[in-house]
Coordinates of N, CA and C in Angstrom, one line a residue:
Chain X
S1 N 0.8 -1.2 0.0 CA 0.0 0.0 0.0 C 0.9 1.2 0.0
A2 N 0.3 2.3 -0.5 CA 1.0 3.6 -0.6 C 0.6 4.5 0.6
V3 N 1.6 5.2 1.2 CA 1.2 6.2 2.2 C 1.4 7.6 1.6
I4 N 0.4 8.4 1.7 CA 0.3 9.7 1.1 C 0.4 10.8 2.2
S5 N 1.2 11.7 2.0 CA 1.3 12.9 2.9 C 0.9 14.1 2.2
Q6 N -0.2 14.8 2.7 CA -0.6 16.0 2.1 C -0.3 17.2 3.0
K7 N 0.2 18.3 2.4 CA 0.4 19.5 3.2 C 0.0 20.7 2.5
P8 N -0.6 21.7 3.1 CA -1.0 21.6 4.5 C -2.2 20.8 4.8
S9 N -2.5 20.5 6.0 CA -3.8 19.7 6.3 C -5.0 20.6 6.2
R10 N -4.7 21.9 6.6 CA -5.8 22.9 6.5 C -5.2 24.3 6.4
D11 N -6.0 25.2 5.9 CA -5.5 26.6 5.8 C -6.7 27.5 5.6
I12 N -6.5 28.7 6.1 CA -7.5 29.8 5.9 C -6.8 30.8 5.1
C13 N -7.4 31.2 3.9 CA -6.7 32.1 3.0 C -7.6 33.3 2.7
Q14 N -6.9 34.4 2.3 CA -7.7 35.6 1.9 C -8.0 35.4 0.4
R15 N -9.2 35.9 0.1 CA -9.6 35.9 -1.4 C -8.6 36.6 -2.2
G16 N -8.4 36.1 -3.4 CA -7.4 36.8 -4.3 C -6.0 36.2 -4.2
T17 N -5.7 35.4 -3.2 CA -4.4 34.8 -3.0 C -4.4 33.4 -3.6
S18 N -3.2 32.8 -3.6 CA -3.1 31.4 -4.1 C -2.5 30.5 -3.0
L19 N -2.8 29.3 -3.1 CA -2.3 28.3 -2.2 C -1.8 27.1 -2.9
T20 N -0.7 26.6 -2.6 CA -0.1 25.4 -3.2 C -0.2 24.2 -2.2
I21 N -0.8 23.1 -2.7 CA -0.9 21.9 -1.8 C 0.0 20.9 -2.3
Q22 N 0.7 20.2 -1.4 CA 1.7 19.2 -1.8 C 1.2 17.8 -1.5
C23 N 1.6 16.9 -2.4 CA 1.2 15.5 -2.2 C 2.5 14.7 -2.4
Q24 N 2.9 14.0 -1.3 CA 4.2 13.2 -1.3 C 3.8 11.8 -1.0
V25 N 4.3 10.9 -1.9 CA 4.0 9.4 -1.7 C 5.2 8.7 -1.3
D26 N 5.1 7.7 -0.5 CA 6.3 7.0 0.0 C 6.8 5.9 -1.0
S27 N 6.2 5.8 -2.2 CA 6.7 4.9 -3.2 C 6.4 5.5 -4.6
Q28 N 7.1 5.0 -5.6 CA 6.8 5.5 -6.9 C 5.5 4.9 -7.4
V29 N 4.7 5.8 -8.0 CA 3.4 5.4 -8.5 C 3.2 5.9 -9.9
T30 N 2.4 5.2 -10.6 CA 2.2 5.6 -12.0 C 1.2 6.7 -12.1
M31 N 0.1 6.6 -11.4 CA -1.0 7.5 -11.6 C -1.2 8.4 -10.3
M32 N -1.4 9.7 -10.6 CA -1.8 10.6 -9.5 C -2.9 11.4 -9.9
F33 N -3.8 11.7 -9.0 CA -5.0 12.4 -9.4 C -5.3 13.5 -8.3
W34 N -6.0 14.5 -8.6 CA -6.4 15.5 -7.7 C -7.9 15.7 -7.7
Y35 N -8.5 15.7 -6.5 CA -10.0 15.8 -6.4 C -10.3 17.0 -5.5
R36 N -11.6 17.4 -5.7 CA -12.2 18.4 -4.8 C -13.4 17.8 -4.2
Q37 N -13.6 18.1 -2.9 CA -14.9 17.7 -2.3 C -15.5 18.9 -1.5
Q38 N -16.5 19.4 -2.1 CA -17.2 20.5 -1.5 C -18.1 20.0 -0.3
P39 N -18.4 20.9 0.6 CA -19.1 20.5 1.8 C -20.3 19.7 1.5
G40 N -20.4 18.5 2.1 CA -21.6 17.7 2.0 C -21.8 17.0 0.7
Q41 N -20.7 17.1 -0.2 CA -20.8 16.5 -1.5 C -19.8 15.3 -1.7
S42 N -20.0 14.7 -2.9 CA -19.1 13.6 -3.2 C -17.8 14.2 -3.8
L43 N -16.9 13.4 -4.2 CA -15.6 13.9 -4.7 C -15.8 14.2 -6.2
T44 N -15.1 15.3 -6.7 CA -15.1 15.6 -8.1 C -13.6 15.6 -8.6
L45 N -13.4 14.9 -9.6 CA -12.0 14.8 -10.2 C -11.7 16.1 -10.9
I46 N -10.5 16.7 -10.4 CA -10.0 18.0 -11.1 C -9.2 17.6 -12.3
A47 N -8.2 16.8 -12.0 CA -7.2 16.5 -13.1 C -6.4 15.3 -12.8
T48 N -5.8 14.7 -13.8 CA -4.8 13.7 -13.7 C -3.4 14.3 -13.8
A49 N -2.5 14.1 -12.8 CA -1.2 14.7 -12.9 C -0.3 13.7 -13.6
N50 N 0.2 14.2 -14.7 CA 1.1 13.3 -15.6 C 2.6 13.7 -15.3
Q51 N 3.4 12.6 -15.1 CA 4.8 12.9 -14.8 C 5.5 13.4 -16.0
G52 N 6.1 14.5 -15.9 CA 6.9 15.1 -16.9 C 6.1 15.8 -18.1
S53 N 4.8 15.9 -17.9 CA 4.0 16.6 -18.9 C 2.9 17.3 -18.3
E54 N 2.1 18.1 -19.1 CA 1.0 18.8 -18.6 C -0.1 17.9 -18.0
A55 N -0.7 18.4 -17.0 CA -1.8 17.6 -16.4 C -3.0 17.6 -17.4
T56 N -3.9 16.6 -17.2 CA -5.1 16.4 -18.0 C -6.3 16.8 -17.2
Y57 N -6.9 17.9 -17.6 CA -8.0 18.4 -16.7 C -9.4 17.9 -17.2
E58 N -10.3 17.8 -16.2 CA -11.6 17.4 -16.4 C -12.4 18.6 -16.8
S59 N -13.6 18.4 -17.4 CA -14.5 19.4 -17.8 C -14.8 20.3 -16.6
G60 N -14.7 21.6 -16.8 CA -15.0 22.6 -15.8 C -13.8 23.0 -15.0
F61 N -12.7 22.5 -15.2 CA -11.4 22.8 -14.5 C -10.4 23.2 -15.6
V62 N -9.7 24.3 -15.3 CA -8.7 24.8 -16.2 C -7.3 25.0 -15.5
I63 N -6.3 25.0 -16.4 CA -4.9 25.1 -15.9 C -4.6 26.4 -15.2
D64 N -5.2 27.5 -15.7 CA -4.9 28.8 -15.1 C -5.4 28.9 -13.6
K65 N -6.5 28.2 -13.4 CA -7.1 28.2 -12.0 C -6.4 27.2 -11.1
F66 N -6.1 26.0 -11.7 CA -5.6 24.9 -10.9 C -4.3 24.3 -11.5
P67 N -3.2 25.1 -11.6 CA -2.0 24.6 -12.1 C -1.5 23.4 -11.3
I68 N -1.0 22.4 -12.0 CA -0.5 21.2 -11.3 C 0.9 20.9 -11.8
S69 N 1.7 20.5 -10.9 CA 3.1 20.0 -11.3 C 3.2 18.6 -10.8
R70 N 4.0 17.8 -11.6 CA 4.4 16.5 -11.2 C 5.8 16.2 -11.7
P71 N 6.8 16.6 -10.9 CA 8.2 16.5 -11.3 C 8.8 15.1 -11.3
N72 N 8.2 14.2 -10.5 CA 8.7 12.8 -10.5 C 7.6 11.9 -10.1
L73 N 7.9 10.6 -9.8 CA 6.9 9.6 -9.6 C 6.4 9.6 -8.1
T74 N 6.9 10.4 -7.3 CA 6.5 10.4 -5.9 C 5.9 11.7 -5.4
F75 N 5.8 12.7 -6.2 CA 5.4 14.1 -5.7 C 4.6 14.8 -6.8
S76 N 3.6 15.6 -6.2 CA 2.8 16.5 -7.1 C 2.4 17.7 -6.3
T77 N 2.1 18.8 -7.0 CA 1.5 19.9 -6.3 C 0.3 20.4 -7.1
L78 N -0.7 20.9 -6.3 CA -1.9 21.5 -6.9 C -1.9 22.9 -6.3
T79 N -2.0 23.9 -7.2 CA -2.2 25.3 -6.8 C -3.6 25.8 -7.0
V80 N -4.2 26.4 -6.1 CA -5.5 27.0 -6.2 C -5.3 28.5 -6.3
S81 N -5.5 29.0 -7.5 CA -5.1 30.4 -7.8 C -6.3 31.4 -7.7
N82 N -5.9 32.6 -7.3 CA -6.9 33.7 -7.3 C -8.2 33.2 -6.6
M83 N -8.0 32.8 -5.3 CA -9.1 32.1 -4.6 C -10.3 33.0 -4.3
S84 N -11.4 32.4 -4.3 CA -12.7 33.1 -3.9 C -13.3 32.1 -2.9
P85 N -14.3 32.6 -2.2 CA -15.0 31.8 -1.2 C -15.6 30.5 -1.8
E86 N -15.9 30.5 -3.0 CA -16.4 29.3 -3.7 C -15.4 28.2 -3.8
D87 N -14.1 28.5 -3.6 CA -13.0 27.5 -3.6 C -12.9 26.8 -2.3
S88 N -13.6 27.2 -1.3 CA -13.6 26.6 0.0 C -14.0 25.1 -0.2
S89 N -13.1 24.2 0.1 CA -13.4 22.8 -0.1 C -12.3 22.0 0.5
I90 N -12.5 20.6 0.4 CA -11.4 19.7 0.8 C -10.7 19.3 -0.5
Y91 N -9.4 19.4 -0.6 CA -8.7 18.9 -1.8 C -7.9 17.7 -1.5
L92 N -8.1 16.7 -2.3 CA -7.5 15.4 -2.0 C -6.6 14.9 -3.2
C93 N -5.5 14.3 -2.8 CA -4.6 13.6 -3.7 C -4.9 12.1 -3.7
S94 N -4.8 11.5 -4.8 CA -5.0 10.1 -4.9 C -3.9 9.5 -5.8
V95 N -3.5 8.2 -5.5 CA -2.5 7.6 -6.3 C -2.9 6.2 -6.6
S96 N -2.3 5.6 -7.6 CA -2.6 4.2 -8.0 C -1.5 3.7 -8.9
E97 N -1.2 2.4 -8.7 CA -0.2 1.8 -9.6 C -0.7 1.5 -11.0
S98 N -1.9 1.1 -11.1 CA -2.5 0.8 -12.4 C -4.0 0.8 -12.2
F99 N -4.8 0.8 -13.3 CA -6.2 0.8 -13.2 C -6.8 -0.5 -12.6
G100 N -6.0 -1.5 -12.6 CA -6.4 -2.8 -12.1 C -6.2 -3.0 -10.6
T101 N -5.6 -2.0 -10.0 CA -5.3 -2.1 -8.6 C -6.0 -1.0 -7.8
E102 N -5.9 -1.0 -6.5 CA -6.6 -0.1 -5.7 C -6.0 1.3 -5.8
A103 N -6.8 2.3 -5.5 CA -6.3 3.7 -5.3 C -6.2 4.0 -3.9
F104 N -5.2 4.9 -3.5 CA -5.0 5.4 -2.2 C -5.2 6.9 -2.2
F105 N -5.8 7.3 -1.1 CA -6.1 8.7 -0.9 C -5.4 9.4 0.3
G106 N -5.0 10.6 0.1 CA -4.5 11.4 1.2 C -5.7 11.8 2.1
Q107 N -5.3 12.4 3.3 CA -6.3 12.8 4.2 C -7.0 14.1 3.8
G108 N -6.4 14.8 2.8 CA -7.0 16.0 2.3 C -6.5 17.2 2.9
T109 N -6.7 18.3 2.2 CA -6.4 19.7 2.6 C -7.7 20.5 2.7
R110 N -8.0 20.9 3.9 CA -9.3 21.6 4.1 C -9.0 23.1 3.9
L111 N -9.5 23.7 2.9 CA -9.3 25.1 2.5 C -10.5 25.9 2.8
T112 N -10.3 27.0 3.5 CA -11.3 28.0 3.8 C -10.9 29.3 3.2
V113 N -11.6 29.9 2.3 CA -11.3 31.2 1.7 C -12.2 32.3 2.3
V114 N -11.6 33.3 2.9 CA -12.4 34.4 3.5 C -12.2 35.7 2.8
Chain A
D1 N -17.7 8.6 -19.4 CA -17.4 7.8 -18.2 C -18.7 7.0 -17.8
A2 N -18.6 5.7 -17.6 CA -19.7 4.9 -17.3 C -20.2 5.3 -15.9
K3 N -21.5 5.2 -15.7 CA -22.1 5.7 -14.5 C -22.6 4.5 -13.6
T4 N -22.7 4.8 -12.3 CA -23.3 3.8 -11.4 C -24.4 4.5 -10.7
T5 N -25.4 3.6 -10.2 CA -26.5 4.1 -9.5 C -26.6 3.3 -8.2
Q6 N -26.7 4.1 -7.1 CA -26.8 3.5 -5.8 C -27.9 4.2 -5.0
P7 N -28.4 3.4 -4.0 CA -29.4 4.1 -3.1 C -28.7 5.2 -2.3
N8 N -29.4 6.3 -2.0 CA -28.8 7.4 -1.3 C -28.4 7.0 0.1
S9 N -29.2 6.1 0.8 CA -28.9 5.8 2.1 C -29.5 4.4 2.4
M10 N -28.8 3.7 3.4 CA -29.3 2.4 3.9 C -29.0 2.4 5.4
E11 N -29.8 1.5 6.1 CA -29.7 1.4 7.5 C -29.4 -0.1 7.8
S12 N -28.6 -0.3 8.8 CA -28.3 -1.7 9.2 C -28.3 -1.8 10.7
N13 N -28.5 -3.0 11.2 CA -28.2 -3.2 12.7 C -26.9 -3.8 12.9
E14 N -26.3 -3.5 14.0 CA -25.0 -4.0 14.3 C -25.0 -5.5 14.3
E15 N -23.9 -6.1 13.9 CA -23.7 -7.6 13.9 C -24.5 -8.3 12.8
E16 N -25.3 -7.6 12.0 CA -26.0 -8.2 10.9 C -25.3 -7.9 9.6
P17 N -25.6 -8.8 8.6 CA -25.0 -8.6 7.3 C -25.6 -7.4 6.6
V18 N -24.9 -6.7 5.7 CA -25.4 -5.6 4.9 C -25.1 -5.9 3.4
H19 N -26.1 -5.7 2.6 CA -25.9 -5.8 1.2 C -26.1 -4.5 0.5
L20 N -25.1 -3.9 0.0 CA -25.1 -2.6 -0.7 C -25.2 -2.8 -2.2
P21 N -26.3 -2.4 -2.9 CA -26.4 -2.7 -4.3 C -25.8 -1.5 -5.1
C22 N -25.5 -1.9 -6.4 CA -25.0 -0.9 -7.3 C -25.4 -1.3 -8.7
N23 N -26.0 -0.5 -9.5 CA -26.3 -0.7 -10.9 C -25.3 0.0 -11.8
H24 N -24.9 -0.7 -12.8 CA -23.9 -0.1 -13.8 C -24.2 -0.7 -15.1
S25 N -25.4 -0.4 -15.7 CA -25.8 -1.0 -16.9 C -25.0 -0.7 -18.1
T26 N -24.2 0.4 -18.1 CA -23.4 0.9 -19.2 C -22.0 0.4 -19.1
I27 N -21.7 -0.5 -18.2 CA -20.3 -0.9 -18.0 C -19.7 -1.5 -19.3
S28 N -18.5 -1.3 -19.6 CA -17.8 -1.8 -20.7 C -17.0 -3.1 -20.3
G29 N -16.6 -3.8 -21.3 CA -15.9 -5.1 -20.9 C -14.6 -5.0 -20.2
T30 N -14.0 -3.8 -20.2 CA -12.7 -3.6 -19.6 C -12.8 -2.8 -18.3
D31 N -14.0 -2.4 -17.9 CA -14.1 -1.6 -16.7 C -14.0 -2.5 -15.5
Y32 N -13.2 -2.1 -14.5 CA -13.2 -2.7 -13.2 C -14.2 -2.1 -12.3
I33 N -14.8 -2.9 -11.4 CA -15.8 -2.4 -10.4 C -15.0 -2.2 -9.1
H34 N -15.0 -1.0 -8.7 CA -14.3 -0.6 -7.4 C -15.3 -0.2 -6.4
W35 N -15.0 -0.5 -5.1 CA -15.8 0.1 -4.0 C -14.8 0.7 -3.0
Y36 N -15.2 1.9 -2.6 CA -14.5 2.7 -1.6 C -15.5 3.2 -0.6
R37 N -15.0 3.5 0.6 CA -15.8 4.1 1.6 C -15.1 5.3 2.2
Q38 N -15.9 6.2 2.7 CA -15.4 7.4 3.3 C -16.0 7.6 4.6
L39 N -15.2 7.5 5.7 CA -15.6 7.8 7.0 C -15.6 9.3 7.2
P40 N -16.4 9.8 8.2 CA -16.4 11.2 8.4 C -15.0 11.8 8.6
S41 N -14.8 12.9 7.9 CA -13.6 13.7 8.1 C -12.3 12.9 7.6
Q42 N -12.5 11.9 6.8 CA -11.3 11.2 6.3 C -11.4 11.1 4.8
G43 N -10.2 10.8 4.2 CA -10.2 10.5 2.7 C -10.8 9.1 2.5
P44 N -11.2 8.9 1.2 CA -11.8 7.6 0.9 C -10.8 6.5 1.1
E45 N -11.4 5.3 1.5 CA -10.6 4.1 1.8 C -11.0 3.0 0.8
Y46 N -10.0 2.3 0.3 CA -10.3 1.2 -0.6 C -11.0 0.1 0.2
V47 N -12.0 -0.5 -0.5 CA -12.7 -1.7 0.1 C -12.4 -2.9 -0.6
I48 N -12.7 -2.9 -1.9 CA -12.6 -4.1 -2.7 C -12.8 -3.8 -4.2
H49 N -12.3 -4.6 -5.1 CA -12.6 -4.4 -6.5 C -12.6 -5.8 -7.2
G50 N -13.2 -5.8 -8.4 CA -13.3 -7.0 -9.2 C -13.6 -6.7 -10.7
L51 N -13.4 -7.7 -11.5 CA -13.7 -7.5 -12.9 C -14.9 -8.4 -13.3
T52 N -14.8 -9.7 -13.1 CA -15.9 -10.6 -13.5 C -16.3 -11.5 -12.4
S53 N -15.4 -12.0 -11.7 CA -15.7 -13.0 -10.6 C -15.9 -12.4 -9.3
N54 N -16.6 -13.1 -8.5 CA -16.8 -12.6 -7.1 C -15.5 -12.6 -6.4
V55 N -15.4 -11.6 -5.4 CA -14.1 -11.4 -4.7 C -14.4 -11.3 -3.2
N56 N -13.4 -11.8 -2.5 CA -13.5 -11.7 -1.0 C -12.2 -11.2 -0.5
N57 N -12.3 -10.3 0.5 CA -11.1 -9.9 1.3 C -11.5 -9.8 2.7
R58 N -10.6 -9.3 3.5 CA -10.8 -9.3 5.0 C -11.9 -8.3 5.3
M59 N -12.2 -7.3 4.4 CA -13.2 -6.3 4.8 C -14.6 -6.7 4.3
A60 N -14.6 -7.3 3.1 CA -16.0 -7.4 2.5 C -15.9 -8.5 1.4
S61 N -17.1 -8.7 0.8 CA -17.2 -9.6 -0.4 C -17.9 -8.7 -1.5
L62 N -17.5 -9.0 -2.7 CA -18.1 -8.4 -3.9 C -18.7 -9.4 -4.7
A63 N -20.0 -9.3 -4.9 CA -20.8 -10.2 -5.8 C -21.1 -9.5 -7.1
I64 N -20.6 -10.0 -8.2 CA -20.8 -9.4 -9.5 C -21.8 -10.2 -10.3
A65 N -22.8 -9.6 -10.9 CA -23.8 -10.3 -11.7 C -23.1 -10.8 -12.9
E66 N -23.7 -11.9 -13.5 CA -23.1 -12.6 -14.6 C -23.0 -11.7 -15.8
D67 N -24.0 -10.8 -16.0 CA -23.9 -9.8 -17.1 C -23.1 -8.5 -16.8
R68 N -22.6 -8.5 -15.6 CA -21.8 -7.4 -15.0 C -22.6 -6.0 -15.0
K69 N -23.9 -6.0 -15.1 CA -24.6 -4.8 -15.1 C -25.0 -4.4 -13.7
S70 N -24.7 -5.2 -12.7 CA -24.9 -4.8 -11.3 C -23.9 -5.6 -10.4
S71 N -23.7 -5.0 -9.2 CA -22.9 -5.7 -8.2 C -23.4 -5.4 -6.9
T72 N -22.9 -6.2 -5.9 CA -23.4 -6.0 -4.5 C -22.2 -6.1 -3.6
L73 N -22.0 -5.1 -2.8 CA -21.0 -5.2 -1.7 C -21.6 -5.8 -0.5
I74 N -20.9 -6.8 0.1 CA -21.5 -7.4 1.2 C -20.5 -7.2 2.4
L75 N -21.1 -6.6 3.5 CA -20.4 -6.6 4.8 C -21.0 -7.7 5.6
H76 N -20.2 -8.6 6.0 CA -20.7 -9.8 6.6 C -21.3 -9.6 8.0
R77 N -20.7 -8.7 8.8 CA -21.2 -8.4 10.1 C -20.9 -6.9 10.4
A78 N -21.9 -6.1 10.2 CA -21.7 -4.6 10.3 C -21.3 -4.3 11.8
T79 N -20.4 -3.4 11.9 CA -20.1 -2.8 13.2 C -20.3 -1.3 13.1
L80 N -20.3 -0.6 14.2 CA -20.5 0.8 14.3 C -19.5 1.5 13.4
R81 N -18.3 1.0 13.4 CA -17.2 1.6 12.6 C -17.4 1.5 11.1
D82 N -18.4 0.7 10.7 CA -18.7 0.6 9.2 C -19.6 1.7 8.7
A83 N -20.1 2.6 9.6 CA -20.9 3.7 9.2 C -20.1 4.6 8.4
A84 N -20.5 4.8 7.1 CA -19.7 5.6 6.2 C -20.5 5.8 4.9
V85 N -19.9 6.6 4.0 CA -20.5 6.6 2.6 C -19.7 5.7 1.8
Y86 N -20.5 4.8 1.1 CA -19.9 3.7 0.3 C -20.1 4.1 -1.2
Y87 N -19.0 4.1 -1.9 CA -19.0 4.5 -3.3 C -18.7 3.3 -4.2
C88 N -19.5 3.1 -5.2 CA -19.3 2.1 -6.2 C -18.9 2.8 -7.5
I89 N -17.7 2.4 -8.0 CA -17.1 3.2 -9.1 C -16.7 2.2 -10.2
L90 N -16.9 2.6 -11.5 CA -16.3 1.9 -12.6 C -15.0 2.5 -13.0
R91 N -14.0 1.7 -13.1 CA -12.7 2.3 -13.4 C -12.3 2.0 -14.8
A92 N -12.0 3.0 -15.6 CA -11.6 2.8 -17.0 C -10.2 2.3 -17.1
P93 N -9.9 1.6 -18.2 CA -8.6 1.1 -18.4 C -7.5 2.3 -18.4
Y94 N -6.3 1.9 -18.3 CA -5.2 2.9 -18.2 C -5.2 3.8 -19.5
N95 N -5.4 3.2 -20.6 CA -5.3 3.9 -21.9 C -6.5 4.9 -22.1
Q96 N -7.4 4.8 -21.1 CA -8.5 5.8 -21.1 C -8.4 6.6 -19.9
G97 N -7.3 6.6 -19.3 CA -7.1 7.5 -18.1 C -7.0 6.8 -16.8
G98 N -7.6 5.7 -16.7 CA -7.6 5.0 -15.4 C -8.3 5.7 -14.3
K99 N -9.2 6.6 -14.6 CA -9.7 7.5 -13.6 C -10.8 6.8 -12.7
L100 N -10.9 7.3 -11.5 CA -12.0 7.0 -10.6 C -13.0 8.1 -10.6
I101 N -14.2 8.0 -11.1 CA -15.2 9.0 -11.1 C -16.2 8.6 -10.1
F102 N -16.3 9.5 -9.0 CA -17.2 9.2 -7.9 C -18.7 9.6 -8.2
G103 N -19.6 8.8 -7.9 CA -21.0 9.2 -7.8 C -21.4 9.7 -6.5
Q104 N -22.7 9.6 -6.1 CA -23.1 10.2 -4.8 C -22.9 9.2 -3.7
G105 N -22.9 7.9 -4.0 CA -22.6 6.9 -3.0 C -23.9 6.6 -2.1
T106 N -23.7 5.6 -1.3 CA -24.7 5.2 -0.3 C -24.2 5.5 1.1
E107 N -25.0 6.3 1.8 CA -24.7 6.6 3.2 C -25.2 5.4 4.1
L108 N -24.3 4.7 4.7 CA -24.7 3.6 5.5 C -24.7 4.0 7.0
S109 N -25.8 3.8 7.7 CA -25.8 4.0 9.1 C -26.0 2.7 9.8
V110 N -25.4 2.5 10.9 CA -25.4 1.2 11.7 C -26.0 1.5 13.1
K111 N -27.0 0.8 13.4 CA -27.7 1.0 14.7 C -27.2 -0.1 15.7
P112 N -26.9 0.4 16.9 CA -26.5 -0.6 17.9 C -27.6 -1.5 18.3

């Protein structure tokens, strides 16, 4: 199993600022994903973080708002840019070795924008 | 992305078996059926997955219909710690992104 460390675990940010969330895995993994979970809702996939290339974004999410980096097979960052109160959510990192195996999730970053 | 349909909520008594249903009539031949659960204030946790055959592990059993259009997650003896939201997800092959797309899930409550 993979152990995921997400930082920060929570933050309160001013509107208009940006926050970068880090996801560190204790082993090399093929697939990394970023999710958002708004209060009382299910998880929504933001993007697939591709190692060495640009992330693949889901409909409704754009690179300018959620830039993602993945410099190697154990680390990725998600930046939430120019934040507004609507960005207040839990952001989760997920990793998987392949589509035929289980995925592991971090504990999430609870973001509050004021 | 293939979709799943689950009841919004279910109730169970402690120590009794729980059968959580999931319909996925548009499943393709290469989609894996995954189940995850999310306890309050935690990230989702893997429960079980399968392709065609029934699967058992220490947490649960997964029964897959012969036509693969539905599946059932079976918790053999529910405990209070099993109270969570359970998500049934179809996972696409790697060459289609290998993504996990979450639906609304079933909120399971367990009564003592």
